[in-house]
Tab-separated table of C-alpha atoms in Angstrom:
chain	number	residue	atom	x	y	z
A	1040	MET	CA	-24.454	-5.487	5.168
A	1041	MET	CA	-21.822	-5.852	7.889
A	1042	ALA	CA	-18.933	-3.386	8.033
A	1043	TRP	CA	-16.168	-2.218	10.346
A	1044	ARG	CA	-16.144	1.498	11.163
A	1045	VAL	CA	-13.619	3.674	13.006
A	1046	ALA	CA	-15.718	4.727	16.000
A	1047	ASP	CA	-12.973	6.673	17.777
A	1048	PRO	CA	-9.376	6.750	16.475
A	1049	ARG	CA	-7.008	5.436	19.141
A	1050	PRO	CA	-4.351	2.692	19.498
A	1051	ILE	CA	-5.533	-0.559	17.954
A	1052	HIS	CA	-5.137	-2.405	21.279
A	1053	GLU	CA	-7.807	-0.048	22.680
A	1054	HIS	CA	-10.368	-1.194	20.075
A	1055	PRO	CA	-11.087	1.873	17.905
A	1056	LEU	CA	-13.298	-0.096	15.477
A	1057	VAL	CA	-16.870	-1.354	15.713
A	1058	PHE	CA	-18.402	-4.137	13.601
A	1059	GLU	CA	-21.997	-3.294	12.821
A	1060	SER	CA	-24.848	-3.754	10.389
A	1061	GLY	CA	-25.864	-0.972	8.024
A	1062	PRO	CA	-27.385	-0.332	4.603
A	1063	ILE	CA	-25.701	-1.445	1.399
A	1064	PRO	CA	-24.237	1.706	-0.221
A	1065	THR	CA	-26.277	3.495	-2.863
A	1066	VAL	CA	-24.574	3.463	-6.261
A	1067	GLY	CA	-24.129	6.853	-7.943
A	1068	PRO	CA	-24.714	7.389	-11.679
A	1069	ASP	CA	-20.984	7.096	-12.503
A	1070	GLU	CA	-20.198	4.379	-9.940
A	1071	LEU	CA	-20.045	0.621	-9.572
A	1072	LEU	CA	-21.382	-1.275	-6.579
A	1073	ILE	CA	-18.894	-4.052	-5.790
A	1074	GLU	CA	-19.568	-7.229	-3.831
A	1075	ILE	CA	-16.311	-7.787	-1.978
A	1076	GLN	CA	-14.467	-11.107	-2.261
A	1077	ALA	CA	-11.212	-10.044	-0.575
A	1078	CYS	CA	-9.719	-6.924	1.018
A	1079	GLY	CA	-6.069	-6.498	1.928
A	1080	VAL	CA	-5.071	-5.096	5.319
A	1081	CYS	CA	-2.659	-2.199	4.838
A	1082	ARG	CA	-0.614	-0.266	7.380
A	1083	THR	CA	-2.451	2.848	6.174
A	1084	ASP	CA	-5.640	1.275	7.577
A	1085	LEU	CA	-3.829	1.102	10.903
A	1086	HIS	CA	-2.867	4.793	10.635
A	1087	VAL	CA	-6.510	5.706	9.880
A	1088	SER	CA	-7.781	3.603	12.797
A	1089	GLU	CA	-5.226	4.879	15.294
A	1090	GLY	CA	-5.493	8.551	14.318
A	1091	ASP	CA	-1.973	8.928	12.894
A	1092	LEU	CA	-3.734	10.401	9.844
A	1093	PRO	CA	-6.261	13.219	10.338
A	1094	VAL	CA	-9.915	12.237	10.219
A	1095	HIS	CA	-11.333	12.912	6.748
A	1096	ARG	CA	-14.654	11.129	7.327
A	1097	ARG	CA	-16.115	10.288	10.710
A	1098	HIS	CA	-16.957	6.611	11.221
A	1099	VAL	CA	-15.251	5.691	7.960
A	1100	VAL	CA	-14.992	2.074	6.801
A	1101	PRO	CA	-11.243	1.404	6.258
A	1102	GLY	CA	-9.760	-0.733	3.494
A	1103	HIS	CA	-8.486	0.037	0.006
A	1104	GLU	CA	-7.136	-3.222	-1.449
A	1105	VAL	CA	-10.455	-4.584	-2.673
A	1106	VAL	CA	-11.120	-7.424	-5.090
A	1107	GLY	CA	-14.750	-8.049	-5.945
A	1108	THR	CA	-17.392	-8.490	-8.588
A	1109	VAL	CA	-19.646	-5.822	-10.038
A	1110	HIS	CA	-23.059	-6.149	-8.406
A	1111	ARG	CA	-24.720	-3.099	-9.946
A	1112	THR	CA	-23.739	-0.269	-12.327
A	1113	GLY	CA	-24.782	3.368	-12.245
A	1114	GLU	CA	-26.985	4.652	-15.058
A	1115	ALA	CA	-24.143	6.626	-16.677
A	1116	VAL	CA	-21.629	3.745	-16.606
A	1117	SER	CA	-20.582	1.848	-19.714
A	1118	GLY	CA	-17.996	-0.882	-20.213
A	1119	PHE	CA	-18.843	-2.842	-17.053
A	1120	SER	CA	-21.404	-5.571	-16.432
A	1121	PRO	CA	-22.611	-7.408	-13.331
A	1122	GLY	CA	-20.229	-10.251	-12.532
A	1123	ASP	CA	-17.071	-8.516	-13.835
A	1124	ARG	CA	-14.082	-8.911	-11.483
A	1125	VAL	CA	-12.437	-5.560	-10.668
A	1126	GLY	CA	-10.083	-3.964	-8.180
A	1127	VAL	CA	-10.670	-0.955	-5.943
A	1128	ALA	CA	-7.516	0.823	-4.786
A	1129	TRP	CA	-6.484	3.791	-2.601
A	1130	LEU	CA	-6.895	6.526	-5.226
A	1131	ARG	CA	-10.628	7.099	-5.711
A	1132	TYR	CA	-11.005	10.514	-7.332
A	1133	THR	CA	-8.974	13.332	-8.873
A	1134	CYS	CA	-10.308	16.511	-10.442
A	1135	GLY	CA	-8.619	16.045	-13.835
A	1136	GLN	CA	-8.330	19.837	-14.259
A	1137	CYS	CA	-5.687	21.135	-11.842
A	1138	ARG	CA	-2.098	21.709	-12.952
A	1139	TYR	CA	-0.964	18.444	-11.347
A	1140	CYS	CA	-3.591	16.351	-13.128
A	1141	LEU	CA	-2.820	18.085	-16.427
A	1142	ARG	CA	0.882	17.277	-15.983
A	1143	GLY	CA	0.144	13.579	-15.460
A	1144	ARG	CA	0.797	13.836	-11.709
A	1145	GLU	CA	-2.733	13.215	-10.465
A	1146	ASN	CA	-1.338	11.689	-7.273
A	1147	LEU	CA	-0.618	15.285	-6.196
A	1148	CYS	CA	-4.134	16.583	-6.998
A	1149	PRO	CA	-5.245	18.776	-4.051
A	1150	TYR	CA	-8.838	17.618	-4.587
A	1151	SER	CA	-8.049	13.892	-4.585
A	1152	ARG	CA	-10.118	11.463	-2.537
A	1153	TYR	CA	-9.095	8.110	-1.115
A	1154	THR	CA	-10.875	4.820	-0.460
A	1155	GLY	CA	-11.100	4.021	3.240
A	1156	TRP	CA	-10.165	7.562	4.294
A	1157	ASP	CA	-12.398	10.076	2.467
A	1158	ASP	CA	-15.014	7.497	1.490
A	1159	ASP	CA	-16.011	4.114	2.879
A	1160	GLY	CA	-13.721	1.250	1.942
A	1161	GLY	CA	-13.436	-2.499	1.893
A	1162	TYR	CA	-13.754	-3.724	5.500
A	1163	ALA	CA	-17.334	-4.531	4.528
A	1164	GLU	CA	-19.428	-6.735	2.278
A	1165	TYR	CA	-20.008	-4.084	-0.410
A	1166	VAL	CA	-18.254	-0.919	-1.573
A	1167	THR	CA	-18.753	1.644	-4.332
A	1168	VAL	CA	-16.109	3.025	-6.686
A	1169	PRO	CA	-16.223	5.563	-9.532
A	1170	ALA	CA	-16.059	3.478	-12.706
A	1171	LYS	CA	-13.069	5.512	-13.975
A	1172	PHE	CA	-11.052	4.371	-10.964
A	1173	ALA	CA	-11.986	0.665	-11.049
A	1174	LEU	CA	-8.979	-1.431	-12.067
A	1175	PRO	CA	-8.788	-4.420	-14.423
A	1176	LEU	CA	-7.048	-7.358	-12.778
A	1177	PRO	CA	-4.432	-9.748	-14.182
A	1178	GLU	CA	-5.183	-13.411	-14.736
A	1179	GLY	CA	-3.381	-16.191	-12.910
A	1180	TYR	CA	-4.050	-15.032	-9.327
A	1181	ASP	CA	-6.866	-15.822	-6.944
A	1182	ASP	CA	-8.793	-13.069	-5.147
A	1183	VAL	CA	-6.685	-13.254	-1.980
A	1184	GLU	CA	-3.412	-13.000	-3.911
A	1185	LEU	CA	-4.714	-10.052	-5.925
A	1186	ALA	CA	-5.826	-7.925	-2.980
A	1187	PRO	CA	-2.347	-6.866	-1.735
A	1188	LEU	CA	-1.310	-5.968	-5.278
A	1189	LEU	CA	-3.842	-3.109	-5.201
A	1190	CYS	CA	-1.922	-0.983	-2.706
A	1191	ALA	CA	1.073	-2.847	-1.351
A	1192	GLY	CA	1.970	-3.718	-4.933
A	1193	ILE	CA	1.117	-0.397	-6.561
A	1194	ILE	CA	2.739	1.792	-3.897
A	1195	GLY	CA	5.779	-0.478	-3.736
A	1196	PHE	CA	6.070	-0.155	-7.508
A	1197	ARG	CA	5.905	3.650	-7.328
A	1198	ALA	CA	8.486	3.664	-4.520
A	1199	LEU	CA	10.753	1.531	-6.695
A	1200	GLU	CA	10.293	3.893	-9.631
A	1201	ARG	CA	11.109	6.870	-7.384
A	1202	ALA	CA	14.260	5.099	-6.208
A	1203	ALA	CA	15.502	4.965	-9.825
A	1204	VAL	CA	17.739	1.940	-9.312
A	1205	PRO	CA	20.246	1.709	-12.183
A	1206	GLU	CA	20.283	-1.403	-14.343
A	1207	GLY	CA	22.088	-4.166	-12.460
A	1208	GLY	CA	22.199	-1.941	-9.368
A	1209	ARG	CA	22.027	-2.638	-5.648
A	1210	LEU	CA	18.799	-1.860	-3.789
A	1211	GLY	CA	18.359	-1.766	-0.025
A	1212	ILE	CA	14.909	-2.398	1.471
A	1213	TYR	CA	14.146	-1.374	5.057
A	1214	GLY	CA	11.147	-3.211	6.480
A	1215	PHE	CA	9.817	-6.287	4.708
A	1216	GLY	CA	6.048	-6.505	4.956
A	1217	GLY	CA	3.241	-6.602	2.416
A	1218	SER	CA	4.546	-3.884	0.115
A	1219	ALA	CA	8.256	-4.568	0.397
A	1220	HIS	CA	8.072	-8.270	-0.429
A	1221	ILE	CA	6.268	-7.439	-3.692
A	1222	ALA	CA	8.566	-4.544	-4.661
A	1223	ALA	CA	11.599	-6.747	-4.014
A	1224	GLN	CA	10.364	-9.278	-6.571
A	1225	VAL	CA	9.744	-6.574	-9.184
A	1226	ALA	CA	13.297	-5.340	-8.617
A	1227	MET	CA	14.745	-8.840	-8.915
A	1228	HIS	CA	12.779	-9.457	-12.131
A	1229	ARG	CA	14.603	-6.360	-13.445
A	1230	GLY	CA	18.017	-7.783	-12.567
A	1231	VAL	CA	18.524	-5.682	-9.425
A	1232	SER	CA	20.426	-7.056	-6.441
A	1233	VAL	CA	18.225	-6.708	-3.324
A	1234	HIS	CA	19.512	-6.338	0.243
A	1235	VAL	CA	16.910	-6.497	3.033
A	1236	MET	CA	17.108	-4.912	6.481
A	1237	THR	CA	14.242	-5.813	8.836
A	1238	ARG	CA	13.730	-6.567	12.524
A	1239	SER	CA	11.288	-9.488	12.090
A	1240	ALA	CA	12.755	-13.003	12.001
A	1241	ASP	CA	9.787	-14.206	9.894
A	1242	ALA	CA	10.308	-11.344	7.436
A	1243	ARG	CA	14.018	-12.143	7.164
A	1244	ALA	CA	13.140	-15.763	6.403
A	1245	LEU	CA	10.699	-14.670	3.696
A	1246	ALA	CA	13.315	-12.362	2.155
A	1247	GLU	CA	15.768	-15.253	1.957
A	1248	GLU	CA	13.116	-17.497	0.362
A	1249	LEU	CA	12.398	-14.858	-2.288
A	1250	GLY	CA	16.072	-14.603	-3.246
A	1251	ALA	CA	17.441	-11.499	-1.507
A	1252	GLU	CA	21.191	-11.097	-1.939
A	1253	SER	CA	21.628	-10.413	1.778
A	1254	VAL	CA	19.352	-10.179	4.818
A	1255	GLN	CA	20.113	-8.534	8.143
A	1256	GLY	CA	18.634	-6.563	11.041
A	1257	SER	CA	16.932	-3.220	10.441
A	1258	ALA	CA	19.824	-1.150	11.820
A	1259	ASP	CA	22.603	-3.287	10.306
A	1260	ARG	CA	24.816	-2.100	7.469
A	1261	PRO	CA	24.364	-4.011	4.191
A	1262	PRO	CA	27.499	-5.784	2.945
A	1263	VAL	CA	27.888	-3.443	-0.066
A	1264	PRO	CA	27.222	0.245	-0.783
A	1265	LEU	CA	23.694	0.758	-2.157
A	1266	ASP	CA	22.732	2.536	-5.375
A	1267	ALA	CA	19.242	3.105	-3.978
A	1268	ALA	CA	17.138	2.267	-0.950
A	1269	ILE	CA	13.480	2.228	0.015
A	1270	VAL	CA	12.230	2.659	3.575
A	1271	PHE	CA	8.899	0.858	3.941
A	1272	ALA	CA	8.822	0.796	7.745
A	1273	PRO	CA	7.163	3.952	9.186
A	1274	VAL	CA	10.229	4.621	11.337
A	1275	GLY	CA	11.998	7.953	10.916
A	1276	ASP	CA	15.108	6.673	12.709
A	1277	LEU	CA	15.809	4.481	9.668
A	1278	VAL	CA	16.281	7.484	7.358
A	1279	PRO	CA	19.844	8.402	8.463
A	1280	THR	CA	20.692	4.689	8.668
A	1281	ALA	CA	19.615	4.178	5.054
A	1282	LEU	CA	21.355	7.344	3.852
A	1283	GLU	CA	24.645	6.211	5.380
A	1284	ALA	CA	24.321	2.932	3.456
A	1285	LEU	CA	23.987	4.715	0.096
A	1286	ASP	CA	26.843	4.977	-2.343
A	1287	ARG	CA	27.652	8.301	-4.011
A	1288	GLY	CA	24.689	9.565	-6.021
A	1289	GLY	CA	22.319	7.127	-4.304
A	1290	ILE	CA	18.597	7.798	-3.923
A	1291	LEU	CA	16.482	7.048	-0.845
A	1292	SER	CA	12.743	6.581	-1.463
A	1293	LEU	CA	10.335	6.871	1.489
A	1294	ALA	CA	7.289	4.733	0.759
A	1295	GLY	CA	4.963	5.458	3.678
A	1296	ILE	CA	2.040	7.852	4.015
A	1297	HIS	CA	3.050	8.354	7.674
A	1298	MET	CA	6.410	8.175	9.407
A	1299	THR	CA	7.700	9.002	12.854
A	1300	ASP	CA	9.970	12.049	13.089
A	1301	VAL	CA	13.253	11.914	11.190
A	1302	PRO	CA	16.309	12.643	13.382
A	1303	ARG	CA	18.658	15.512	12.573
A	1304	LEU	CA	20.805	14.760	9.545
A	1305	ASN	CA	24.485	15.512	9.111
A	1306	TYR	CA	25.162	17.046	5.717
A	1307	GLN	CA	28.573	15.459	5.169
A	1308	ARG	CA	27.639	11.996	6.394
A	1309	HIS	CA	24.086	11.693	5.042
A	1310	LEU	CA	23.603	13.982	2.029
A	1311	PHE	CA	26.893	15.028	0.469
A	1312	CYS	CA	28.049	13.408	-2.787
A	1313	GLU	CA	24.613	14.019	-4.335
A	1314	ARG	CA	22.610	11.615	-2.225
A	1315	GLU	CA	18.877	12.304	-2.514
A	1316	ILE	CA	15.721	11.747	-0.459
A	1317	ARG	CA	12.400	11.334	-2.285
A	1318	SER	CA	8.980	10.851	-0.738
A	1319	VAL	CA	6.127	8.880	-2.283
A	1320	THR	CA	2.617	10.337	-2.362
A	1321	ALA	CA	-0.154	7.926	-3.350
A	1322	ASN	CA	-0.049	6.818	-7.006
A	1323	THR	CA	-1.467	7.618	-10.404
A	1324	ARG	CA	-3.807	5.353	-12.349
A	1325	ASP	CA	-0.977	4.921	-14.853
A	1326	ASP	CA	1.152	3.473	-12.023
A	1327	ALA	CA	-1.638	1.037	-11.205
A	1328	HIS	CA	-2.186	-0.095	-14.791
A	1329	THR	CA	1.561	-0.431	-15.480
A	1330	PHE	CA	2.172	-2.467	-12.341
A	1331	LEU	CA	-0.838	-4.747	-12.829
A	1332	ARG	CA	0.251	-5.434	-16.428
A	1333	PHE	CA	3.710	-6.297	-15.066
A	1334	ALA	CA	2.108	-8.663	-12.534
A	1335	GLY	CA	0.222	-10.343	-15.377
A	1336	GLU	CA	3.429	-10.867	-17.349
A	1337	HIS	CA	5.698	-11.870	-14.437
A	1338	ARG	CA	4.373	-14.177	-11.774
A	1339	ILE	CA	4.735	-12.503	-8.358
A	1340	ARG	CA	4.597	-14.630	-5.245
A	1341	VAL	CA	2.205	-12.955	-2.812
A	1342	SER	CA	2.607	-14.168	0.763
A	1343	THR	CA	-0.752	-13.835	2.535
A	1344	VAL	CA	-2.455	-14.621	5.819
A	1345	ARG	CA	-6.253	-14.961	5.655
A	1346	TYR	CA	-8.653	-13.528	8.215
A	1347	ARG	CA	-12.445	-13.515	8.198
A	1348	LEU	CA	-14.072	-10.105	7.797
A	1349	SER	CA	-15.253	-10.385	11.403
A	1350	GLU	CA	-11.577	-10.735	12.446
A	1351	ALA	CA	-10.420	-7.438	10.921
A	1352	GLU	CA	-9.446	-5.871	14.241
A	1353	ARG	CA	-7.334	-8.922	15.076
A	1354	ALA	CA	-5.654	-8.648	11.670
A	1355	LEU	CA	-4.759	-5.000	12.346
A	1356	THR	CA	-3.458	-5.917	15.813
A	1357	ASP	CA	-1.280	-8.657	14.329
A	1358	LEU	CA	0.008	-6.161	11.752
A	1359	ALA	CA	0.849	-3.636	14.488
A	1360	ASP	CA	2.689	-6.335	16.447
A	1361	ASP	CA	4.658	-7.634	13.419
A	1362	ARG	CA	2.913	-11.016	13.451
A	1363	VAL	CA	1.921	-11.015	9.757
A	1364	ARG	CA	4.250	-12.788	7.328
A	1365	GLY	CA	3.659	-10.919	4.084
A	1366	ALA	CA	0.178	-9.394	3.774
A	1367	ALA	CA	-3.034	-9.919	5.760
A	1368	VAL	CA	-6.214	-10.312	3.699
A	1369	LEU	CA	-9.851	-10.280	4.804
A	1370	VAL	CA	-12.315	-12.704	3.198
A	1371	PRO	CA	-16.098	-12.949	3.676
A	1372	ASP	CA	-17.251	-14.802	6.774
A	1373	HIS	CA	-19.356	-17.178	4.695
A	1374	GLU	CA	-16.332	-18.573	2.803
């Protein structure tokens, strides 16, 4: 099969990836071998490729928003058959025995493993996944629409849950890419008023199309005090900006796995009056199942830009340069 591998982590404009032929992965006894139909391009893939995240596996295949069909099942697997459509997401393994797993917080498991970071991911023609971590997919979406739901959607959903927006509340969203444009729709389905701050003119136009209450530049003040905010952009300078926009008791949720340094905060201006900052670390399988059920019950518009698998490096470059309106998705070259 053909696959992209991170040969040497460095800035994406310096070509850290190589596209090469290699063997189809061997399926383990508790795994599924998936033939990939679509794979979303996530900013985390960019962090893996550029070395913002530490190397967990040399020459790893990035990608963790995979939609595909079961090609083969391991000998110990039940409940799946060849041809079944499934999703492969970021969370790939947890121990199930540590105190975090036993508390229902498997996203904090110190032994967790991740698709496209610890193990090869979806910038390829085939991928394996432990059957326990394969996700059922909602009806009513095509493969390309589904792919971004498997990380951008799931992580955006967890970030929204962490933000704890009150019923009928006001939510600020900083950065409006693949994850944010999905989370905004979930919030609006719940009756939340959404205010978007982003530097991209295309992203501002998309936010207006989706029904945001207000749209402005990334450093601009929203027109009303916010009950909660989510920073999706990996820019630490936005943290004090978002905190200053919060009303008393407001919560700021930080959605990224990587962020540039946060500037010094002023207690009175940024944190007093019980303002809170909460980070987001991966997700649990319960998050994934809850969000995907929600997506099946409420139609979410997923804005996508298609690239061939052989164009993955160009897709990542466009993502780095803010040229993607919504979410980039890789599809097989033969389509």
